[in-house]
XYZ file of C-alpha atoms in Angstrom:
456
model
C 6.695 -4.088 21.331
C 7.469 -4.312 17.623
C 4.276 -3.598 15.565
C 3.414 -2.933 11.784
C 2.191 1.442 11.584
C -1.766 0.137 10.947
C -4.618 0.179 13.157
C -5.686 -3.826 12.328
C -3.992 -6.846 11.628
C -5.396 -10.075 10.059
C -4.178 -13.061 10.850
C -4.536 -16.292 8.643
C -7.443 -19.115 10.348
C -7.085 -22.717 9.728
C -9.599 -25.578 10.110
C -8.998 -29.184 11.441
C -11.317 -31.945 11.526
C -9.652 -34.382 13.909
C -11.655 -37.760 13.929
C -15.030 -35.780 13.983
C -14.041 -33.145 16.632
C -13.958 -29.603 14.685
C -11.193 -27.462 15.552
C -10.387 -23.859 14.701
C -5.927 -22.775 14.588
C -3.581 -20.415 14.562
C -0.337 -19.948 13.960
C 1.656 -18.543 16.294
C 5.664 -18.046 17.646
C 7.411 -18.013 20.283
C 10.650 -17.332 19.634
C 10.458 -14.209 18.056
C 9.407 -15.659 14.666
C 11.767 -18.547 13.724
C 9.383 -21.019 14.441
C 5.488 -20.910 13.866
C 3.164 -23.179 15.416
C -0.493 -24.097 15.620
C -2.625 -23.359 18.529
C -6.115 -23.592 19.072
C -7.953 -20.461 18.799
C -10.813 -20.532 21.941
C -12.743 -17.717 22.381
C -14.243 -19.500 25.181
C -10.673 -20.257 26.786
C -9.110 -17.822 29.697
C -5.701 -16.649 28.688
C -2.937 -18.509 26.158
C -1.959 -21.613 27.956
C 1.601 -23.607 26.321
C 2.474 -27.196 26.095
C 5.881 -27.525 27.461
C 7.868 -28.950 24.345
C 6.013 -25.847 21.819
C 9.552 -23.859 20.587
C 9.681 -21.536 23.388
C 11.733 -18.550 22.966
C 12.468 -16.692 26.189
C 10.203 -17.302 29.344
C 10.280 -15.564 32.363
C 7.981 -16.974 35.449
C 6.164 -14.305 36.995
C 6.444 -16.162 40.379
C 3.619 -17.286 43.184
C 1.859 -20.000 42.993
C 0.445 -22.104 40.211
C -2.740 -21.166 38.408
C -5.519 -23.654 36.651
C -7.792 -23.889 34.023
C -10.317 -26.134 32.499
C -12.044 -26.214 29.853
C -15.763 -28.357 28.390
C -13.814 -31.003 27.123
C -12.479 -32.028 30.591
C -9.141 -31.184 29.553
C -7.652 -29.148 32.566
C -4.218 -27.446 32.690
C -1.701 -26.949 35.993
C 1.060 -24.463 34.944
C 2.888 -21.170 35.349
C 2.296 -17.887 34.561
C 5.325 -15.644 32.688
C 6.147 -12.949 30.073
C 6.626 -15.059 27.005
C 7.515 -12.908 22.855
C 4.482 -13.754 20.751
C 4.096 -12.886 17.598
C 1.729 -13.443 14.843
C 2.509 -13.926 10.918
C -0.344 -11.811 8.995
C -1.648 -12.470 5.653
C 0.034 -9.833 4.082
C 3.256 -11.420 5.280
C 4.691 -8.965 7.876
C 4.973 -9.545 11.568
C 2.444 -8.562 14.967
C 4.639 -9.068 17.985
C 4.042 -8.156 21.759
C 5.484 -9.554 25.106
C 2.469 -10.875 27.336
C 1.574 -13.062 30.117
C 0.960 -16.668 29.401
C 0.731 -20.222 30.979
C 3.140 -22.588 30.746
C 1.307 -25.852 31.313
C 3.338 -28.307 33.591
C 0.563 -30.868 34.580
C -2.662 -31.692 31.856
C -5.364 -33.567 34.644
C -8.944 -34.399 33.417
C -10.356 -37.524 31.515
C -10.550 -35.247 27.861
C -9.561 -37.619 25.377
C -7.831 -34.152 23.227
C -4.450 -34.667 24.891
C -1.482 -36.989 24.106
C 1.102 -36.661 27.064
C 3.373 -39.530 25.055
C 3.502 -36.386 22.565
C 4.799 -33.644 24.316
C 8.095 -36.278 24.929
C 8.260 -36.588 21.492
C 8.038 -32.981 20.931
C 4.778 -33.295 19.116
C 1.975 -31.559 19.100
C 0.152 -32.368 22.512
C -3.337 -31.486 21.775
C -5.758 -32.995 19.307
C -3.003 -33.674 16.775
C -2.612 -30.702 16.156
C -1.942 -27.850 18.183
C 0.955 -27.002 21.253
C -2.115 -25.315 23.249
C -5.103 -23.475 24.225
C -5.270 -19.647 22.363
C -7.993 -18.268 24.778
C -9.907 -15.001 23.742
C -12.497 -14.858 26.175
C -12.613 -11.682 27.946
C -12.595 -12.857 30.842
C -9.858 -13.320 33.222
C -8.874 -16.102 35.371
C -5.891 -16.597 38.052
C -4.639 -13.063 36.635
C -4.185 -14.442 33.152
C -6.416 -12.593 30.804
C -6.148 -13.092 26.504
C -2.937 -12.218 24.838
C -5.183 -10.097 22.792
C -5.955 -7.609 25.583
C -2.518 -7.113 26.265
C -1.483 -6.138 22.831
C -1.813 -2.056 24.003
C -3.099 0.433 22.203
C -5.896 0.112 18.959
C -4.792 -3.671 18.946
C -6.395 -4.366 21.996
C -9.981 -2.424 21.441
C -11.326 -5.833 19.699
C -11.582 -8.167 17.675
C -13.140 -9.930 14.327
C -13.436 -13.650 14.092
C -14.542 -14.033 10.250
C -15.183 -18.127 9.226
C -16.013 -19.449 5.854
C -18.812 -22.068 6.007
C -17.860 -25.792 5.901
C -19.554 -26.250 2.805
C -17.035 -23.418 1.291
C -14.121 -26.184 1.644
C -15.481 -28.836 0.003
C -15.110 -32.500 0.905
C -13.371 -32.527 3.907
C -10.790 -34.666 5.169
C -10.423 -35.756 8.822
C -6.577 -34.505 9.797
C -6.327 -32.645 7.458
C -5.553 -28.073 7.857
C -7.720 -25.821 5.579
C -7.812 -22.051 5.340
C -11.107 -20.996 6.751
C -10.875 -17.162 7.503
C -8.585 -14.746 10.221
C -8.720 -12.785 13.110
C -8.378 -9.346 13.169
C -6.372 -8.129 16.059
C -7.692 -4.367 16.787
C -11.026 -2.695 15.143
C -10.704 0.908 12.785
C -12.568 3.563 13.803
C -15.055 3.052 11.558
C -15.662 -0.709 12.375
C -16.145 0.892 15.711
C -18.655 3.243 15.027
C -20.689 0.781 12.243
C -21.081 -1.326 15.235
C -23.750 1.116 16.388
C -25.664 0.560 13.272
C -25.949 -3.549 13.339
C -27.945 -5.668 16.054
C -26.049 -5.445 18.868
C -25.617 -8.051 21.822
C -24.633 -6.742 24.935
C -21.217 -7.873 26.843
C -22.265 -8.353 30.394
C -20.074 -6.474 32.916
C -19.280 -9.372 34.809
C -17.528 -10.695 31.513
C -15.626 -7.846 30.523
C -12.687 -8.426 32.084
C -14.275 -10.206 35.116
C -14.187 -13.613 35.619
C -17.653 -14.773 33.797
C -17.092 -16.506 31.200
C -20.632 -15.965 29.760
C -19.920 -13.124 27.902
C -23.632 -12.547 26.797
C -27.405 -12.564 27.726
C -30.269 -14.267 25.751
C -33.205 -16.788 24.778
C -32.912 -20.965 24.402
C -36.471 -21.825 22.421
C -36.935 -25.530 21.850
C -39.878 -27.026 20.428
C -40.952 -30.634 19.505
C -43.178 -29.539 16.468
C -46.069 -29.312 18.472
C -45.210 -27.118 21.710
C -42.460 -24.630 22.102
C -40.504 -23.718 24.757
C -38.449 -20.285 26.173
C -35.966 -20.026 28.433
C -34.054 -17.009 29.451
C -30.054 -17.989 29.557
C -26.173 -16.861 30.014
C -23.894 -17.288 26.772
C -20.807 -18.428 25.847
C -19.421 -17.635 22.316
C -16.559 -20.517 22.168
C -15.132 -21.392 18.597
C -13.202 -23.918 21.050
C -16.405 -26.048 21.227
C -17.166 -28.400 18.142
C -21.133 -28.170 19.154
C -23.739 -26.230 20.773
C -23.497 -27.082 24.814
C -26.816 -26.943 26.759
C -25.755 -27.112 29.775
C -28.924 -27.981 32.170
C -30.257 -26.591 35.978
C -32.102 -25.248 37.793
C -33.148 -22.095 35.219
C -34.171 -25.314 32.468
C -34.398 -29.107 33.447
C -33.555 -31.184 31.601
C -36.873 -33.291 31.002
C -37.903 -30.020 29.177
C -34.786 -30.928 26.807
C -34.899 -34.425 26.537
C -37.121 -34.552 22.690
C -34.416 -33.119 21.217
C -32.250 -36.467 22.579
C -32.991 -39.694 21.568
C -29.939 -41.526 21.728
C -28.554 -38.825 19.656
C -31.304 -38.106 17.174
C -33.415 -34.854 16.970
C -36.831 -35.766 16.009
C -37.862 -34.306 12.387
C -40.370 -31.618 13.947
C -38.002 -30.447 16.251
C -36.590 -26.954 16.028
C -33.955 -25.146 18.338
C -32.981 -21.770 18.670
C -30.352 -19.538 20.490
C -30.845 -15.702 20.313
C -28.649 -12.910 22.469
C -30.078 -10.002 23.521
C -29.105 -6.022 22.569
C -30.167 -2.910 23.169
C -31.471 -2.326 19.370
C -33.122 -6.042 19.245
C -31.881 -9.601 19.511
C -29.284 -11.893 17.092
C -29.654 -15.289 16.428
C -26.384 -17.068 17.098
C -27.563 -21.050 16.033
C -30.289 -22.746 15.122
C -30.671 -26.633 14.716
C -30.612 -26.727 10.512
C -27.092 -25.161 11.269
C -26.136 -27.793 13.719
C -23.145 -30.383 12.332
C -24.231 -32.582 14.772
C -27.015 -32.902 17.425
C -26.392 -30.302 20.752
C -24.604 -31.921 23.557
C -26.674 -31.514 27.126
C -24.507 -31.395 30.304
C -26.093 -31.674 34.076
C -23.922 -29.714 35.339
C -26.847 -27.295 37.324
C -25.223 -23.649 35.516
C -28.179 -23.457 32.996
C -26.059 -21.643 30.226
C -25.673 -22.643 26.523
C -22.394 -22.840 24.940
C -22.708 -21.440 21.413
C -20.290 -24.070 20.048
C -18.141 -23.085 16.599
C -21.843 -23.276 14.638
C -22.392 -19.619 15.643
C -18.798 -18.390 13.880
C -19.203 -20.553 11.234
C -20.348 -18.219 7.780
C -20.059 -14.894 9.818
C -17.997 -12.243 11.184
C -18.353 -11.878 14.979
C -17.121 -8.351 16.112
C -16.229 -8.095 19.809
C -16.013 -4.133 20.391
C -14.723 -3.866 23.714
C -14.608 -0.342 23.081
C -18.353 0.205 23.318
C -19.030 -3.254 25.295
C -21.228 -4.928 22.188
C -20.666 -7.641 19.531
C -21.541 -8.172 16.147
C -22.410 -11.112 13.974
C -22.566 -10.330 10.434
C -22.528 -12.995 7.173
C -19.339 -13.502 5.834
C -17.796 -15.065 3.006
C -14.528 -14.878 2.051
C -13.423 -13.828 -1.806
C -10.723 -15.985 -3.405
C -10.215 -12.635 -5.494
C -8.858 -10.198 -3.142
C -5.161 -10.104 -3.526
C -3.070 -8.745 -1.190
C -1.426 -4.833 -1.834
C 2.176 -5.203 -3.560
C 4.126 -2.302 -4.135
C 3.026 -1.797 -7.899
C -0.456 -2.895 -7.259
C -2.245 -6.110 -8.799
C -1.110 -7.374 -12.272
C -4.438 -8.406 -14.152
C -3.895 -11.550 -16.239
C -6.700 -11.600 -18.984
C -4.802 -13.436 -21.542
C -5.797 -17.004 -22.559
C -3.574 -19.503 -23.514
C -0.588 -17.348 -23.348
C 2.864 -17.541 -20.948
C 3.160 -14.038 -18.261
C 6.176 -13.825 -16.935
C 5.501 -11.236 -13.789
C 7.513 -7.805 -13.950
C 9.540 -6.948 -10.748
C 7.173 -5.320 -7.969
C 4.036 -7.518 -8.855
C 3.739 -9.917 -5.816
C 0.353 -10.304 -6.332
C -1.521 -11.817 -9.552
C -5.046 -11.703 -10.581
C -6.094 -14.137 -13.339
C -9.323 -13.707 -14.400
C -8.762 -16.152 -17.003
C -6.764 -18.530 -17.433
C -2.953 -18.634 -19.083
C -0.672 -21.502 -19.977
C 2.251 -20.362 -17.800
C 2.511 -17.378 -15.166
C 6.044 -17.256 -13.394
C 7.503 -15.181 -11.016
C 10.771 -14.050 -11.438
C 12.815 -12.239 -8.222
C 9.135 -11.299 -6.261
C 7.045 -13.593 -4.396
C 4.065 -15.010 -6.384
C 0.379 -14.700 -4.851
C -1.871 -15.906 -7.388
C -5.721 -15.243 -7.217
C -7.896 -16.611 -9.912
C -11.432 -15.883 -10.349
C -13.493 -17.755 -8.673
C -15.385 -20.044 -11.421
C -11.989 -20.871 -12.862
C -10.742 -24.326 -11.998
C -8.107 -25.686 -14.223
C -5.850 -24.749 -17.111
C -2.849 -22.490 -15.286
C 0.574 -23.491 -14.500
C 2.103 -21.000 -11.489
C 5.993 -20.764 -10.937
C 8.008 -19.020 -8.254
C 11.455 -18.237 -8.939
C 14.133 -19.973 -6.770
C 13.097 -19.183 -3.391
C 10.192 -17.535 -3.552
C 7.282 -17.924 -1.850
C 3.677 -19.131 -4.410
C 0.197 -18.489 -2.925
C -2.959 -19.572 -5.136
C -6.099 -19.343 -4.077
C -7.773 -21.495 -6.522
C -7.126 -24.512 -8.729
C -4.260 -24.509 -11.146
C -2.513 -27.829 -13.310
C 0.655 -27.294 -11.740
C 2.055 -25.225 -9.074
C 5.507 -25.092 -8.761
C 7.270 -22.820 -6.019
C 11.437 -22.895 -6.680
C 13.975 -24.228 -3.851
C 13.502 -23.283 0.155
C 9.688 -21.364 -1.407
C 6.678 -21.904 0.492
C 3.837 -23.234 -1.502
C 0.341 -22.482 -0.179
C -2.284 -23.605 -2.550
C -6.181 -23.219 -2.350
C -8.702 -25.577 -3.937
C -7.780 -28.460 -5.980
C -4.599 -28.518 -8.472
C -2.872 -31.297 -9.783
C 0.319 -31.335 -9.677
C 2.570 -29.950 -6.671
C 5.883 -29.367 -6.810
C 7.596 -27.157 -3.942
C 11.287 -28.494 -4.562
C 12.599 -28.221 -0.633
C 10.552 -26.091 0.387
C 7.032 -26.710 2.964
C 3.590 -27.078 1.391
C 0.815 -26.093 2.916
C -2.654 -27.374 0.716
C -5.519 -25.317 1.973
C -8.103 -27.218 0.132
C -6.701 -30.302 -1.358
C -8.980 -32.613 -3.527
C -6.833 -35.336 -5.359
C -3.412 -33.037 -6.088
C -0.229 -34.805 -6.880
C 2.986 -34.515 -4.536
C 5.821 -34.081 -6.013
C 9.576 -33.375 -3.402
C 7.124 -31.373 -1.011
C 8.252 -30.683 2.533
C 8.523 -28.437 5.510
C 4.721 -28.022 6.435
C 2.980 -30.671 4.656
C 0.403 -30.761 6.144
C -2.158 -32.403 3.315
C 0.595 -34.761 2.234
C-alpha cells in the first residue's frame, strides 16, 4: 500500500445528467495512475465491479466460481473476483492507492437500458455514457466482495463522508455533460469521529454492517394526500446510485395505500411525503417530496423498503462512522474560496485592474477582486475567486502547468500538455494540447482543447 502520511483523503465528485437519469462519478485508476477513469459512485452497490475494456493494470483472479450482482436498474453483472491496484487522484493533487478485491464483469444480463455492450468493443465507456463500472460503498458484502473502501486498512477504512452540492448550485444543467459537485472522504479524523456523537444519529443495523443487508438503516415512510396521513415503519437504503426515491411495496405497506401519490406520474398538489431514519438521540429526515427531482418510483417487488435515491445526498454531508456504527447527515455547501495548501500558503490578489505574475511556491491564488492578468510562471495555477465575482480576469499557466479556477474568468489559458479545469462560466478557453475539463460550463468558447473534454 502506498498512502499520503494523513488521516483523510478527499477525493474530487462529478455529476452527470445522462438523458434525465442523474448520476454521481469518480475517477479512478487502475493501472497504478497512468490512466484515470470514471466510475459510478453507489453507495447502494456491493463491492467495485469493472467493465472489461476499463485500462486495467494488473489483475489477478482470486479463483472459484463466479459471483453476481444486481442492482434497481435491472442491470446485473456475471464476473470474477481478483486483487486489482486502485488508486484515487485527491483534490490536493497527490495519490490514495491500495490493492483490493474487485469484480471483473464478464457477462452484463438484465433488461436496464444503462449498458451499451457495442461499447465495451469499442473500448468505450460501457455504462450510461459515462462510466467503466459500478463503485459500490454499501457496507454490505456480497459473494465475498465487500467496498474497496473497507479494504483500504487502517484510519482509511473507519468511514466515510459523501458531501454533494445542490443541483441548483450548478446552474443550468446540461444533459451529458460532467460537473464538479463535491468528494468523498476516504477515512474520518478523530474528531469527526467523536462530533458524530453530538449530531442526530441514525443507527447502522447489524445485519448491514458488513452482513449482507443492504438496508443499512431503520425508519418511518409518512404519506399523506392533504387530507389523511399515513405511517409506516420501513428498512433503508442510502444509494447515491439511484436517480429517485424507490418505494418499494409489500406486505409491511400495499400499495393501494401509495397509489395518490401516482397518477400517471403526477403527485397531487396536497400531497406530502416523508422519509425519516431512526437514532438513538432522535430521528433525521433523509427526503421529502419538495426535494424530489422527479415523482418517487413504486416497485411491487413484496420487500417493503424505500430506497433513499441521490435526493437524500444532494445539499448535505452524509457521515458513515463505522467506527461507532451511526451516520450523519449534515447541510453542506461547498465554498468556491477554499484553496488548496501550497507550500508558501495562498497569494491574496486584491488588486484591480492590474497584471500578477505569481512568485515561485504560490500554487494556489485567491482573487478577491478582480485583475487584468494573473499568470503562473514554473508552479501550477489554482485560481479561486470570490464568489460574487464573475467576469473581468484573464488566468495563465506557464507551459505545462496545470490551471484550476473555480469561478468565472474572460480567458483561461493553461500552456502546452496543462490541464485546464475551470468552474462556472468563462469565455474563452484555451488549453493548447492539453485536456479540459469545464466543471460548470455556460456558453465558454473552445479554443485547441483536448485530452478530457468533456463539456466540449
Amino acid at each position: 500500500m502506498s498512502n499520503p502520511q494523513q488521516e483523510t483523503a478527499d477525493i474530487p465528485l462529478y455529476f452527470v445528467d445522462e438523458n434525465g437519469t442523474y448520476k454521481i462519478g469518480i475517477e479512478i485508476s487502475l493501472d497504478g495512475g497512468k490512466d484515470y477513469q470514471l466510475y459510478e459512485l453507489d453507495t447502494g452497490g456491493k463491492g467495485f465491479w469493472v467493465a472489461p475494456d476499463a485500462a486495467w493494470g494488473s489483475f489477478s483472479p482470486s479463483g472459484g466460481a463466479p459471483i453476481y450482482n444486481s442492482y434497481g436498474s435491472d442491470i446485473a453483472y456475471t464476473g470474477n473476483a481478483g486483487q486489482a491496484n486502485i488508486t484515487f487522484l485527491t483534490v490536493n493533487g497527490s495519490a490514495l492507492s491500495a490493492d483490493a478485491t474487485v469484480a471483473q464483469i464478464t457477462v452484463q444480463t438484465g433488461t436496464g437500458g444503462g449498458w451499451n455492450q457495442n461499447a465495451v468493443a469499442a473500448g468505450a465507456p460501457p455504462q450510461y455514457g459515462n462510466f467503466y463500472g459500478d463503485f459500490g460503498a454499501s457496507l454490505a458484502i456480497k459473494d465475498g466482495l465487500s467496498s474497496v473502501l473497507e479494504q483500504f486498512g487502517g484510519a482509511y477504512s473507519n468511514g466515510f463522508i459523501v458531501s454533494l452540492n445542490s443541483l441548483a448550485s450548478l446552474g443550468p444543467i446540461t444533459s451529458g455533460v460532467l460537473y464538479s459537485i463535491g468528494d468523498l472522504q476516504i477515512g474520518l479524523t478523530a474528531v469527526q469521529i467523536a462530533a458524530t456523537a453530538k449530531d442526530p444519529q441514525i443507527l447502522i443495523q447489524a445485519s448491514s454492517l458488513n452482513g449482507a443487508a443492504g438496508q443499512v438503516a431503520e425508519g418511518t415512510l409518512t404519506v399523506s394526500d392533504g387530507t389523511t396521513a399515513t405511517s409506516y415503519d420501513t428498512g433503508i437504503v442510502l444509494d447515491t446510485g439511484a436517480p429517485q426515491t424507490n418505494i418499494h411495496y409489500g406486505t409491511a405497506f400495499e400499495y393501494g395505500a401509495l397509489e395518490q401519490f401516482f397518477q400517471a406520474g403526477v403527485v397531487p398538489d396536497n400531497a406530502s411525503f416523508t422519509l425519516t431514519a431512526d437514532g438513538p438521540n432522535g430521528s433525521t429526515q433523509l427526503v421529502r417530496l419538495s426535494e424530489q427531482t422527479s415523482p418517487p418510483n413504486l416497485t411491487g417487488d413484496g420487500a417493503s423498503y424505500v430506497n433513499s435515491g441521490l435526493n437524500a445526498f444532494l445539499g448535505h454531508s452524509v457521515t458513515f462512522d463505522v467506527v461507532d456504527g451511526v451516520i450523519v447527515v449534515t447541510p453542506f455547501t461547498a465554498s468556491p474560496a477554499s484553496p488548496a495548501p501550497t507550500p508558501n500558503g495562498t497569494l491574496i490578489v486584491a488588486g484591480a485592474a492590474s497584471d500578477v505574475a505569481v512568485p515561485a511556491g504560490y500554487q494556489t491564488v485567491y482573487d478577491s477582486v478582480g485583475s487584468d492578468t494573473v499568470t503562473g510562471g514554473g508552479d501550477s495555477l489554482n485560481v479561486y475567486l470570490a464568489p460574487d465575482l464573475q467576469t473581468g480576469t484573464d488566468f495563465y499557466s506557464g507551459s505545462g502547468n496545470d490551471l484550476i479556477v473555480a469561478g468565472g474568468a474572460d480567458t483561461i489559458s493553461a500552456g502546452s500538455g496543462g490541464t485546464t479545469v475551470v468552474g462556472n462560466a468563462s469565455n474563452t478557453i484555451i488549453a493548447s494540447s492539453g485536456p479540459t475539463l469545464v466543471n460548470n460550463q455556460q456558453g465558454a468558447d473552445f479554443s485547441s482543447a483536448e485530452g478530457l473534454g468533456r463539456s466540449q
